[in-house]
Amino acid sequence: MIGDIEVSSLKACMDLWLDNQSGMEYTFSSIVARASAAFSGFYNSFLGQTRSQARLNAIASYDQSNELFKAFLSDEMMYSCALWSDAEGGVCGDLEGGHRSGDLEAAQLRKIRHVLTKARVKPGHRILEFGSGWGGLAIEAARTFDCEVDTLTLSIEQKTLAEERIKAAGLEGRVRVHLLDYREIPVEFEKVFDAFVSIEMVEHVGTKYYNTYFKLVDFALKSRDATAVICSTTFPEPRFTGYQSEDFMRRYMWPNACLPSATVLITAAQTGSCNRFTLEGVENHAAHYARTLREWGRRFDQNLNQGTIIKDFPALREHAVYDVFKRKWHYLFTYAGAGFAKGYITCHMLTFIRPNDTPGRCD
């Protein structure tokens, strides 16, 4: 990242490591990683994502610069996996037929609408969202699905821009952005929501608080005819552990993050809700994430402007520092893309309904 090593293909290096990862489990570096994982697991088990720690993590992860994220995200500013269809050439369309302007926007809008459709929202419904992002899903839910949305974030930068976008869309009375930890939702939220959605926020919850997370989802949702949809980057079950070492992601991008597995989340949903949820659907979108990351990387190269970004990062005036900054993001896009493409990490969408509810009318 600081330029000590130059390679002709970072992706090829990542692929080589992942293809041989199982054979390197007992190398010195892996032993060090296991020791680091033990310390990290101890921290998460006994301290976990405290409220103060969660706020600090939000500052490090999302309060960097709205201009930075505008440079590579779609118009909706969704910082999560898109869903690609034949209209964009599928998950390999950018490699086989080239990428076109507007493909990422189409794929991200498809993802938003897919989540809201799975949440079975109808006009007049109230939706609770953990993890506002920059308001992309909340705006679409209010504008197209005619819903009301309460959405939570710990990022001041995200809240500011989300509210600007909500106002520009004329939806100020329909979408409310709360600068609030999910553990602090008010008593007025009890049993008033028809749907709950959360896109790639649960990675910041931590193993200690999974049950609490679902207890609060249960608290907020109506007792009948209510749906919860949770999307998360995940580890495959054989690779999951609550003792996760500090890797590139946890050190430089999302401090103290912890990837769950799909099974861990399903178990926590039952425990936290006292069995008041029924698992209705499981989807794995990992194949769609690799292209999403490639598209972000291209836009990052095309749109990032040093003159604009130094307003938020004065240190980037120095070209050497700016080059390190860019390489960090290039590494992220390639590192994560290889992980999804090789199945090292996955991306699940889980849908829960209330017991005795049905996915749809069938008689």
Coordinates of C-alpha atoms in Angstrom, one line a residue:
M1 CA 0.0 0.0 0.0
I2 CA 2.9 2.4 0.7
G3 CA 4.6 1.4 -2.5
D4 CA 7.3 -0.9 -1.3
I5 CA 6.2 -3.7 -3.6
E6 CA 4.9 -3.4 -7.2
V7 CA 3.1 -6.2 -8.9
S8 CA 1.7 -6.5 -12.4
S9 CA -1.6 -7.8 -11.3
L10 CA -2.9 -7.4 -7.7
K11 CA -5.9 -9.6 -8.5
A12 CA -3.6 -12.4 -9.6
C13 CA -1.7 -12.2 -6.3
M14 CA -5.0 -12.3 -4.4
D15 CA -6.2 -15.3 -6.4
L16 CA -2.9 -17.1 -5.8
W17 CA -3.1 -16.6 -2.1
L18 CA -6.8 -17.8 -1.9
D19 CA -6.1 -20.8 -4.1
N20 CA -3.3 -21.9 -1.7
Q21 CA -4.8 -20.6 1.5
S22 CA -5.6 -24.0 3.0
G23 CA -2.0 -25.0 2.6
M24 CA -0.6 -22.1 4.5
E25 CA -2.6 -22.6 7.7
Y26 CA 0.4 -23.6 9.7
T27 CA 2.9 -21.0 8.5
F28 CA 4.4 -18.5 11.0
S29 CA 2.1 -15.7 9.7
S30 CA -1.0 -17.9 10.3
I31 CA 0.1 -18.7 13.8
V32 CA 0.5 -15.0 14.4
A33 CA -3.0 -14.5 12.9
R34 CA -4.5 -17.1 15.3
A35 CA -2.9 -15.3 18.2
S36 CA -4.3 -12.0 17.0
A37 CA -7.7 -13.7 16.5
A38 CA -7.7 -14.9 20.1
F39 CA -7.1 -11.4 21.4
S40 CA -9.7 -9.9 19.0
G41 CA -12.2 -12.6 20.1
F42 CA -11.6 -11.9 23.8
Y43 CA -12.2 -8.1 23.1
N44 CA -15.4 -8.8 21.2
S45 CA -16.7 -11.3 23.7
F46 CA -16.2 -9.2 26.8
L47 CA -16.5 -5.6 25.5
G48 CA -17.9 -5.9 22.0
Q49 CA -19.3 -3.0 20.1
T50 CA -20.1 -0.7 23.0
R51 CA -22.0 2.5 22.1
S52 CA -18.9 4.7 22.2
Q53 CA -16.9 2.2 20.2
A54 CA -19.7 1.9 17.6
R55 CA -19.7 5.7 17.2
L56 CA -15.9 5.8 16.8
N57 CA -16.2 3.0 14.2
A58 CA -18.7 5.0 12.3
I59 CA -16.4 8.0 12.3
A60 CA -13.5 5.9 10.9
S61 CA -15.7 4.1 8.3
Y62 CA -18.2 6.6 7.1
D63 CA -17.5 10.1 8.3
Q64 CA -14.5 10.4 6.0
S65 CA -15.9 12.5 3.2
N66 CA -19.1 12.4 1.2
E67 CA -17.2 13.6 -1.8
L68 CA -15.0 10.5 -1.6
F69 CA -18.0 8.1 -1.7
K70 CA -19.7 10.2 -4.4
A71 CA -16.7 9.5 -6.6
F72 CA -17.3 5.8 -6.9
L73 CA -20.9 5.0 -5.8
S74 CA -24.0 5.0 -8.0
D75 CA -26.4 7.9 -8.0
E76 CA -28.4 6.2 -5.2
M77 CA -25.1 6.1 -3.2
M78 CA -25.6 2.5 -2.2
Y79 CA -22.4 1.2 -0.5
S80 CA -23.4 -2.5 -0.8
C81 CA -23.8 -5.3 -3.2
A82 CA -25.8 -4.6 -6.4
L83 CA -27.9 -7.2 -8.2
W84 CA -27.0 -7.7 -11.9
S85 CA -29.3 -9.1 -14.5
D86 CA -29.1 -9.9 -18.2
A87 CA -29.9 -6.3 -19.0
E88 CA -26.4 -5.4 -17.8
G89 CA -24.8 -8.7 -19.1
G90 CA -25.0 -10.4 -15.7
V91 CA -22.3 -10.7 -13.1
C92 CA -19.5 -10.9 -15.8
G93 CA -21.0 -8.4 -18.3
D94 CA -18.3 -5.9 -17.7
L95 CA -15.6 -8.4 -18.5
E96 CA -17.3 -10.0 -21.5
G97 CA -19.1 -7.1 -23.2
G98 CA -17.8 -4.0 -21.5
H99 CA -19.5 -1.9 -18.9
R100 CA -21.9 0.9 -19.9
S101 CA -22.8 4.1 -18.2
G102 CA -25.9 3.6 -16.0
D103 CA -25.3 -0.2 -15.4
L104 CA -24.4 0.3 -11.8
E105 CA -27.4 2.6 -11.2
A106 CA -29.7 0.0 -12.7
A107 CA -28.3 -2.9 -10.7
Q108 CA -28.4 -0.9 -7.4
L109 CA -32.0 0.2 -8.0
R110 CA -32.9 -3.5 -8.7
K111 CA -31.3 -4.5 -5.4
I112 CA -33.3 -1.8 -3.4
R113 CA -36.6 -2.8 -5.0
H114 CA -35.8 -6.5 -4.5
V115 CA -35.3 -5.9 -0.8
L116 CA -38.5 -3.9 -0.5
T117 CA -40.5 -6.4 -2.4
K118 CA -39.1 -9.2 -0.1
A119 CA -40.1 -7.1 2.8
R120 CA -43.7 -7.2 1.4
V121 CA -44.2 -3.4 1.9
K122 CA -47.4 -1.7 0.8
P123 CA -48.5 1.9 0.5
G124 CA -48.9 3.4 4.0
H125 CA -46.6 0.9 5.7
R126 CA -44.0 2.0 8.2
I127 CA -40.4 0.8 7.7
L128 CA -37.6 0.7 10.2
E129 CA -34.1 0.7 8.8
F130 CA -30.8 0.1 10.7
G131 CA -28.0 1.7 8.7
S132 CA -29.2 4.7 6.6
G133 CA -26.3 5.0 4.3
W134 CA -27.0 8.1 2.3
G135 CA -30.7 7.5 2.2
G136 CA -31.0 5.5 -1.0
L137 CA -33.3 2.8 0.2
A138 CA -35.4 5.1 2.4
I139 CA -36.0 7.5 -0.5
E140 CA -37.0 4.7 -2.9
A141 CA -39.3 3.2 -0.3
A142 CA -41.1 6.5 0.2
R143 CA -41.1 7.7 -3.4
T144 CA -42.0 4.5 -5.2
F145 CA -43.6 2.3 -2.6
D146 CA -45.4 5.1 -0.7
C147 CA -44.1 4.1 2.7
E148 CA -42.9 6.0 5.7
V149 CA -39.4 5.3 6.9
D150 CA -37.5 5.8 10.1
T151 CA -33.8 5.1 9.4
L152 CA -30.9 5.1 11.9
T153 CA -27.2 6.0 11.4
L154 CA -24.3 6.9 13.6
S155 CA -22.6 8.9 10.9
I156 CA -23.0 12.7 11.0
E157 CA -21.8 12.9 7.4
Q158 CA -24.3 10.4 6.2
K159 CA -27.2 12.0 8.1
T160 CA -26.4 15.4 6.7
L161 CA -26.3 14.3 3.1
A162 CA -29.2 11.9 3.4
E163 CA -31.4 14.7 4.7
E164 CA -30.3 17.0 1.9
R165 CA -31.3 14.3 -0.6
I166 CA -34.6 13.6 1.1
K167 CA -35.4 17.3 1.0
A168 CA -34.5 17.5 -2.7
A169 CA -36.9 14.6 -3.4
G170 CA -39.7 16.3 -1.5
L171 CA -40.0 13.6 1.1
E172 CA -39.2 15.4 4.3
G173 CA -42.5 14.3 5.9
R174 CA -42.1 10.7 4.9
V175 CA -38.5 9.9 5.8
R176 CA -36.9 10.6 9.2
V177 CA -33.1 10.1 9.7
H178 CA -32.1 9.5 13.3
L179 CA -28.6 9.9 14.6
L180 CA -29.0 7.0 16.9
D181 CA -27.5 3.7 18.0
Y182 CA -29.9 0.8 17.3
R183 CA -29.8 -0.1 21.0
E184 CA -31.3 3.3 21.9
I185 CA -34.5 3.1 19.8
P186 CA -37.4 4.8 21.7
V187 CA -40.3 3.1 23.5
E188 CA -42.6 4.7 20.9
F189 CA -41.1 2.3 18.3
E190 CA -42.7 -0.7 20.0
K191 CA -44.8 -2.9 17.7
V192 CA -45.5 -0.1 15.2
F193 CA -43.5 -1.1 12.1
D194 CA -44.7 -3.3 9.2
A195 CA -41.2 -4.0 7.9
F196 CA -37.6 -3.9 9.0
V197 CA -34.7 -3.7 6.5
S198 CA -31.0 -3.5 7.1
I199 CA -28.4 -3.7 4.3
E200 CA -24.9 -4.5 5.3
M201 CA -25.0 -2.9 8.7
V202 CA -25.0 -6.1 10.9
E203 CA -21.3 -6.6 10.2
H204 CA -20.8 -3.8 12.7
V205 CA -22.9 -5.3 15.5
G206 CA -20.4 -7.9 16.8
T207 CA -21.1 -11.4 18.1
K208 CA -21.9 -10.2 21.6
Y209 CA -24.9 -8.2 20.4
Y210 CA -26.5 -10.4 17.7
N211 CA -29.2 -11.5 20.1
T212 CA -29.8 -7.9 21.2
Y213 CA -30.1 -6.8 17.6
F214 CA -32.8 -9.3 16.8
K215 CA -34.6 -8.6 20.2
L216 CA -34.9 -5.0 19.1
V217 CA -36.1 -5.9 15.6
D218 CA -38.8 -8.1 17.3
F219 CA -39.6 -5.2 19.7
A220 CA -40.2 -2.8 16.8
L221 CA -42.1 -5.0 14.4
K222 CA -45.9 -5.7 14.6
S223 CA -46.8 -9.1 16.0
R224 CA -48.5 -10.2 12.8
D225 CA -48.0 -9.5 9.0
A226 CA -44.5 -8.1 9.6
T227 CA -41.3 -8.9 7.7
A228 CA -37.6 -8.4 8.3
V229 CA -34.9 -8.4 5.6
I230 CA -31.3 -8.4 6.6
C231 CA -28.4 -8.3 4.1
S232 CA -24.9 -9.0 5.3
T233 CA -21.4 -9.9 4.1
T234 CA -20.8 -13.2 5.7
F235 CA -18.3 -16.0 6.2
P236 CA -19.2 -19.5 5.0
E237 CA -20.0 -21.6 8.0
P238 CA -16.7 -23.6 8.1
R239 CA -14.8 -20.4 8.2
F240 CA -16.8 -18.4 10.7
T241 CA -15.5 -17.7 14.2
G242 CA -16.3 -15.1 16.7
Y243 CA -12.5 -14.7 17.1
Q244 CA -11.6 -12.8 14.0
S245 CA -8.1 -11.4 13.5
E246 CA -7.2 -7.9 12.4
D247 CA -6.9 -8.1 8.7
F248 CA -6.7 -5.3 6.1
M249 CA -10.5 -4.7 6.3
R250 CA -10.6 -4.4 10.1
R251 CA -7.4 -2.3 10.3
Y252 CA -7.9 0.2 7.5
M253 CA -11.6 0.2 6.5
W254 CA -14.0 -1.0 9.1
P255 CA -12.4 -1.1 12.6
N256 CA -13.7 -3.8 14.9
A257 CA -16.1 -5.2 12.3
C258 CA -17.1 -8.9 12.6
L259 CA -18.5 -10.9 9.8
P260 CA -21.3 -13.3 10.9
S261 CA -22.3 -16.5 9.1
A262 CA -25.8 -17.0 7.8
T263 CA -26.4 -19.7 10.4
V264 CA -25.3 -17.6 13.2
L265 CA -27.7 -14.8 12.2
I266 CA -30.6 -17.3 11.8
T267 CA -29.9 -18.7 15.3
A268 CA -29.7 -15.2 16.8
A269 CA -33.0 -14.3 15.2
Q270 CA -34.7 -17.1 17.0
T271 CA -33.0 -16.6 20.3
G272 CA -33.4 -12.8 20.3
S273 CA -37.0 -12.9 19.3
C274 CA -37.9 -15.8 21.5
N275 CA -38.9 -17.8 18.4
R276 CA -41.2 -15.1 17.1
F277 CA -39.6 -15.2 13.6
T278 CA -39.9 -17.8 10.9
L279 CA -37.1 -18.0 8.3
E280 CA -38.8 -17.3 4.9
G281 CA -35.9 -17.1 2.6
V282 CA -32.1 -17.2 2.2
E283 CA -30.2 -15.8 -0.8
N284 CA -26.5 -15.7 -1.5
H285 CA -25.5 -12.7 -3.6
A286 CA -21.8 -13.2 -3.5
A287 CA -21.5 -13.7 -7.2
H288 CA -22.9 -10.2 -7.7
Y289 CA -20.4 -8.5 -5.4
A290 CA -17.3 -9.0 -7.5
R291 CA -18.7 -7.0 -10.4
T292 CA -20.0 -4.3 -8.0
L293 CA -16.4 -3.9 -6.6
R294 CA -15.0 -3.7 -10.1
E295 CA -17.5 -1.0 -11.1
W296 CA -16.6 0.9 -7.9
G297 CA -12.9 0.7 -8.8
R298 CA -13.4 2.0 -12.3
R299 CA -15.5 4.9 -11.1
F300 CA -12.9 5.7 -8.3
D301 CA -10.2 6.0 -11.0
Q302 CA -12.3 8.1 -13.3
N303 CA -13.9 10.4 -10.8
L304 CA -11.7 10.9 -7.7
N305 CA -10.2 14.4 -7.9
Q306 CA -7.3 15.4 -5.6
G307 CA -8.4 19.1 -5.7
T308 CA -11.9 18.2 -4.3
I309 CA -10.8 15.5 -1.8
I310 CA -8.2 17.7 -0.1
K311 CA -11.0 19.9 1.3
D312 CA -11.8 17.0 3.7
F313 CA -8.3 15.5 3.7
P314 CA -5.7 18.3 3.7
A315 CA -2.9 15.9 4.1
L316 CA -3.6 14.5 0.6
R317 CA -2.1 17.7 -0.8
E318 CA 1.2 15.8 -0.8
H319 CA 1.3 13.5 -3.9
A320 CA 3.0 10.7 -2.0
V321 CA 0.2 10.6 0.6
Y322 CA -2.4 10.9 -2.1
D323 CA -0.9 7.9 -3.9
V324 CA -1.0 5.8 -0.7
F325 CA -4.6 6.8 -0.2
K326 CA -5.6 5.7 -3.7
R327 CA -3.7 2.4 -3.3
K328 CA -5.6 1.7 -0.1
W329 CA -8.9 1.9 -2.0
H330 CA -7.6 -0.1 -5.0
Y331 CA -6.5 -2.8 -2.6
L332 CA -9.9 -2.9 -1.0
F333 CA -11.8 -3.3 -4.3
T334 CA -9.4 -6.1 -5.4
Y335 CA -9.0 -7.8 -2.1
A336 CA -12.8 -8.0 -1.4
G337 CA -13.6 -8.8 -5.1
A338 CA -11.3 -11.8 -5.0
G339 CA -12.7 -13.0 -1.7
F340 CA -16.3 -13.0 -3.1
A341 CA -15.3 -14.5 -6.4
K342 CA -13.4 -17.4 -4.7
G343 CA -16.0 -18.1 -2.1
Y344 CA -13.8 -17.0 0.8
I345 CA -16.5 -14.6 1.9
T346 CA -20.2 -14.6 1.0
C347 CA -23.1 -12.2 1.0
H348 CA -26.5 -13.4 2.3
M349 CA -29.9 -11.9 2.4
L350 CA -32.2 -13.4 5.0
T351 CA -35.9 -12.8 5.1
F352 CA -38.0 -13.5 8.3
I353 CA -41.7 -13.4 8.8
R354 CA -43.9 -13.8 11.8
P355 CA -45.1 -17.4 12.8
N356 CA -48.3 -18.3 10.9
D357 CA -47.8 -15.5 8.4
T358 CA -47.5 -16.7 4.8
P359 CA -45.2 -15.3 2.1
G360 CA -48.2 -14.5 0.0
R361 CA -51.8 -15.6 -0.7
C362 CA -51.8 -19.2 -1.9
D363 CA -55.5 -20.3 -1.8

